[in-house]
Amino acid sequence: MIKCVKCEQVDSIMKAGYVRGKQRYLCKTCNYYFTHSEKDLSLPSAVKRKRHQTTIIDIAKSLGVSNSTVSRALHGHADINPETRQAVLDKALQLDYQPNQLAYNLVKSKTNTIGMIVPEFHNPFFPNVIIGAHEVLTKAGYNLTIMQSNESYQVEISNTKAMLANRIDGLLISLTQETNNFEHLGVFEKRGIPLVLFNRVCEQINVPKVVVNDFEASFLAVEHLIMNGYERIAHLGGPLNLLVSQERLRGYRAAMEKHGKIIEDHMIIQGMLTQQKARIYGQYLLDLANRPDAIFAVNDSAAIEIMLIAKEKGISIPDELGVVGFSDNPESAYIGPGLTTIRQPTHEIGRTTADWILQLVDDEDVILPDKKILKTELIVRGSSRRCVRGNTKKVRIQ
Amino acid sequence: MIKCVKCEQVDSIMKAGYVRGKQRYLCKTCNYYFTHSEKDLSLPSAVKRKRHQTTIIDIAKSLGVSNSTVSRALHGHADINPETRQAVLDKALQLDYQPNQLAYNLVKSKTNTIGMIVPEFHNPFFPNVIIGAHEVLTKAGYNLTIMQSNESYQVEISNTKAMLANRIDGLLISLTQETNNFEHLGVFEKRGIPLVLFNRVCEQINVPKVVVNDFEASFLAVEHLIMNGYERIAHLGGPLNLLVSQERLRGYRAAMEKHGKIIEDHMIIQGMLTQQKARIYGQYLLDLANRPDAIFAVNDSAAIEIMLIAKEKGISIPDELGVVGFSDNPESAYIGPGLTTIRQPTHEIGRTTADWILQLVDDEDVILPDKKILKTELIVRGSSRRCVRGNTKKVRIQ
DNA sequence: TTGTACGCGTTATCAG
DNA sequence: CTGATAACGCGTACAA
């Protein structure tokens, strides 16, 4: 009944399994495999689970035109008959056509998406930066994909890989405290994907960076303490492999030295300040025989923890202890007494990084400054004001 | 000079634009277009901007095998010679091969990405939900793309379109206060893309929802005020088209009625509470001839604004005015006196929505509850405690 | 065990 | 103005 497709033999045919619902045969004479499709046994289409999404081809078929015509009509390209265009547009609406961005991305090798990797989400700092960046990117028609490295170098690496695989058009990144090696960032350069660092930056890699004037801000904050009569000022700093921590420490030292204050080694503690650590370090400092009369902390959460410890110990703020933080978290304005702190222009940081990445995406040869240093503001509140009493004061830091 | 490719005519040739740097001609005799490439004018390859990224084909070529073999090797499929596999793997490393997720996505019609649309970023609520969702999704190997609708129905629609175009595998969404029409969400159902609503949900659409017990929480908060001897309790509520606002209002009413308190219409103000609005409404309430002796606000920012106004007016809290908020923002613990408020399990909300969407993505026929109602906690602080003085108290709300 | 050929949905190029 | 056709990079059914 069945004869070989090749040698037309009939006798030497044997069955050889099924292929896609069709019987498969082998001709033993010419050793040739073939299938014979007497009837399409494929199940009714109901089985087909994957929903069909209207494509450009569906429109083309139902209109009897080519897909290129549809594509042109959809994009309002020139050289197209207005009637044809309208017909396509109508049909697209009728068929509920939704362009497939994936296919577009594949062809264009572009995703219209900017990636952002942040180390943590617990302080309001990064969410606020996100707000700023989001605003600019959305306005420019870009999407923002956010990943969180959770202060882990390994997670950061896997994040960058995922970003790479997803072919983001540009990356905004703030490094983890663990990150000392930057090969994973070099890859972006190699691939021509622009990169902007912000806040947690490093010097080892040559890309634009957006930061604040950590040195000057810290300098002024400590000088402000000194002006208020504090003498023995301690510093609760962040991990020293972060440039921000280094800069803030440098500002502290410079102010102390300028005013001839002695810096005792045990009055400087650097490290990752979880709430628990802040409490441990704070207790240590305040239990010291010759305890500091002021503490400059690298962030507000730590500063507030200090204030709470002081209250528990009955140390009065600001008379017996001055406290200054960094970042101006919302709670800092409301705690009593208000926490003197340094306000960072978070939204502006976000807007600037976004603005830069867009410029780089648009034209990879654009010349951008190495670094943008945004200005902070010293917000003077009750926690550090021994001399004058009054309302919150603001000092713009150049 | 130029003759027609077809009819070999010379005289009837006219120029007809350029194609890819080449002159294009039209033969008027035979009405035939053609180009004549006397010299390739294309610029040296240096102009070619697009960098080549190693593909599976590059590996295949340099190894002299087929791309399917490479694909199989890369995915550890069965039926492949271990040596071949190793060779491919080595070559991939050597050539710094990075899989192109876009192409993969296109073929698979799947992106391994969950989308999330939130109405705003200003309160810590949504960032915290994001932390929770992010945690679960990352662990499951999914990416999270976040968009912000900025409380605008139009932006929400364009966000959902972008999500659709990007072929996310599932969507987590919290609606804007303007959203009254839900067609843009129906589309997802039609496309078989699972959806989970959280916080700002609606009843008109039949998808799983994750919320907190707003009614019970509000009821208890108001009852707590009543127990502390407050009589004339006002409510500063959110926009009434939000279910959360309705529920919180309902809780307020129920508690008032249960305890036989009169609800005066002008003591209830509903609306979008920007800081400015909170101030206006707060001033109005506190300037009333027969002003309220307590205010239950729909969020902490509004409650804190009330406290500030009261301070300015010299109204003492909690003696002359009790205040209760909602959400337990960080600042609420630190303001003096501490703000009594209702803590929402933000991380858990995020984790739950993420968990659900993953189940739905995994199996679209999985049966999930209509709604998950998470428990809140009443955090009693100084702003509402007339009777007893002491530390913060917590009440788990069932 | 491996190779061939096609499909995924678009855009761009080029020919008519 | 319109249609064919080749990419884009990968997965996989089918053939050998």
PDB file of N, CA and C in Angstrom, chain B residues 23 48 91 121 156 184 215 228 237 242 253 257 275-276 302 308 310 391 395:
ATOM      1  N   GLN B  23      22.351  55.565  -6.703  1.00  0.00           N
ATOM      2  CA  GLN B  23      21.395  56.286  -7.543  1.00  0.00           C
ATOM      3  C   GLN B  23      20.356  55.310  -8.070  1.00  0.00           C
ATOM      4  N   LYS B  48      30.071  51.470  10.859  1.00  0.00           N
ATOM      5  CA  LYS B  48      29.108  50.515  11.409  1.00  0.00           C
ATOM      6  C   LYS B  48      29.126  50.601  12.929  1.00  0.00           C
ATOM      7  N   LYS B  91      34.168  27.290  24.457  1.00  0.00           N
ATOM      8  CA  LYS B  91      34.159  28.317  23.424  1.00  0.00           C
ATOM      9  C   LYS B  91      33.270  29.486  23.841  1.00  0.00           C
ATOM     10  N   PHE B 121       4.879  57.123  44.896  1.00  0.00           N
ATOM     11  CA  PHE B 121       6.124  56.689  45.507  1.00  0.00           C
ATOM     12  C   PHE B 121       6.453  57.535  46.730  1.00  0.00           C
ATOM     13  N   GLU B 156      -1.989  55.348  33.967  1.00  0.00           N
ATOM     14  CA  GLU B 156      -2.179  53.931  34.287  1.00  0.00           C
ATOM     15  C   GLU B 156      -2.452  53.138  33.023  1.00  0.00           C
ATOM     16  N   HIS B 184      -9.054  48.405  30.690  1.00  0.00           N
ATOM     17  CA  HIS B 184      -7.626  48.200  30.435  1.00  0.00           C
ATOM     18  C   HIS B 184      -7.086  47.000  31.199  1.00  0.00           C
ATOM     19  N   PHE B 215     -11.577  47.814  57.454  1.00  0.00           N
ATOM     20  CA  PHE B 215     -12.773  48.066  58.264  1.00  0.00           C
ATOM     21  C   PHE B 215     -12.493  47.826  59.740  1.00  0.00           C
ATOM     22  N   ASN B 228     -10.901  56.256  75.199  1.00  0.00           N
ATOM     23  CA  ASN B 228     -10.070  57.256  75.860  1.00  0.00           C
ATOM     24  C   ASN B 228     -10.833  58.543  76.126  1.00  0.00           C
ATOM     25  N   GLY B 237     -10.839  61.554  55.584  1.00  0.00           N
ATOM     26  CA  GLY B 237     -10.751  60.335  54.780  1.00  0.00           C
ATOM     27  C   GLY B 237     -10.150  60.546  53.407  1.00  0.00           C
ATOM     28  N   LEU B 242     -11.992  55.093  46.193  1.00  0.00           N
ATOM     29  CA  LEU B 242     -11.093  54.014  46.597  1.00  0.00           C
ATOM     30  C   LEU B 242     -11.788  53.147  47.633  1.00  0.00           C
ATOM     31  N   ARG B 253     -17.682  54.823  60.990  1.00  0.00           N
ATOM     32  CA  ARG B 253     -19.124  54.944  61.256  1.00  0.00           C
ATOM     33  C   ARG B 253     -19.603  53.867  62.221  1.00  0.00           C
ATOM     34  N   GLU B 257     -21.337  54.505  65.749  1.00  0.00           N
ATOM     35  CA  GLU B 257     -22.722  54.107  65.986  1.00  0.00           C
ATOM     36  C   GLU B 257     -22.825  53.129  67.150  1.00  0.00           C
ATOM     37  N   GLN B 275      -0.398  67.248  51.135  1.00  0.00           N
ATOM     38  CA  GLN B 275      -0.072  67.947  52.376  1.00  0.00           C
ATOM     39  C   GLN B 275      -0.875  69.244  52.481  1.00  0.00           C
ATOM     40  N   GLN B 276      -0.986  69.921  51.352  1.00  0.00           N
ATOM     41  CA  GLN B 276      -1.722  71.191  51.323  1.00  0.00           C
ATOM     42  C   GLN B 276      -3.180  70.983  51.739  1.00  0.00           C
ATOM     43  N   ALA B 302      -1.291  62.964  56.854  1.00  0.00           N
ATOM     44  CA  ALA B 302      -2.379  63.877  57.210  1.00  0.00           C
ATOM     45  C   ALA B 302      -2.467  64.039  58.721  1.00  0.00           C
ATOM     46  N   LEU B 308       0.692  69.161  63.719  1.00  0.00           N
ATOM     47  CA  LEU B 308       1.458  70.406  63.588  1.00  0.00           C
ATOM     48  C   LEU B 308       0.535  71.615  63.705  1.00  0.00           C
ATOM     49  N   ALA B 310      -2.285  71.745  65.259  1.00  0.00           N
ATOM     50  CA  ALA B 310      -2.722  71.841  66.651  1.00  0.00           C
ATOM     51  C   ALA B 310      -1.657  72.543  67.495  1.00  0.00           C
ATOM     52  N   ASN B 391       4.330  53.346  77.773  1.00  0.00           N
ATOM     53  CA  ASN B 391       5.028  53.100  76.511  1.00  0.00           C
ATOM     54  C   ASN B 391       4.061  52.763  75.394  1.00  0.00           C
ATOM     55  N   VAL B 395      -1.702  46.443  69.456  1.00  0.00           N
ATOM     56  CA  VAL B 395      -2.883  45.588  69.469  1.00  0.00           C
ATOM     57  C   VAL B 395      -3.005  44.926  68.113  1.00  0.00           C
TER      58      VAL B 395
END
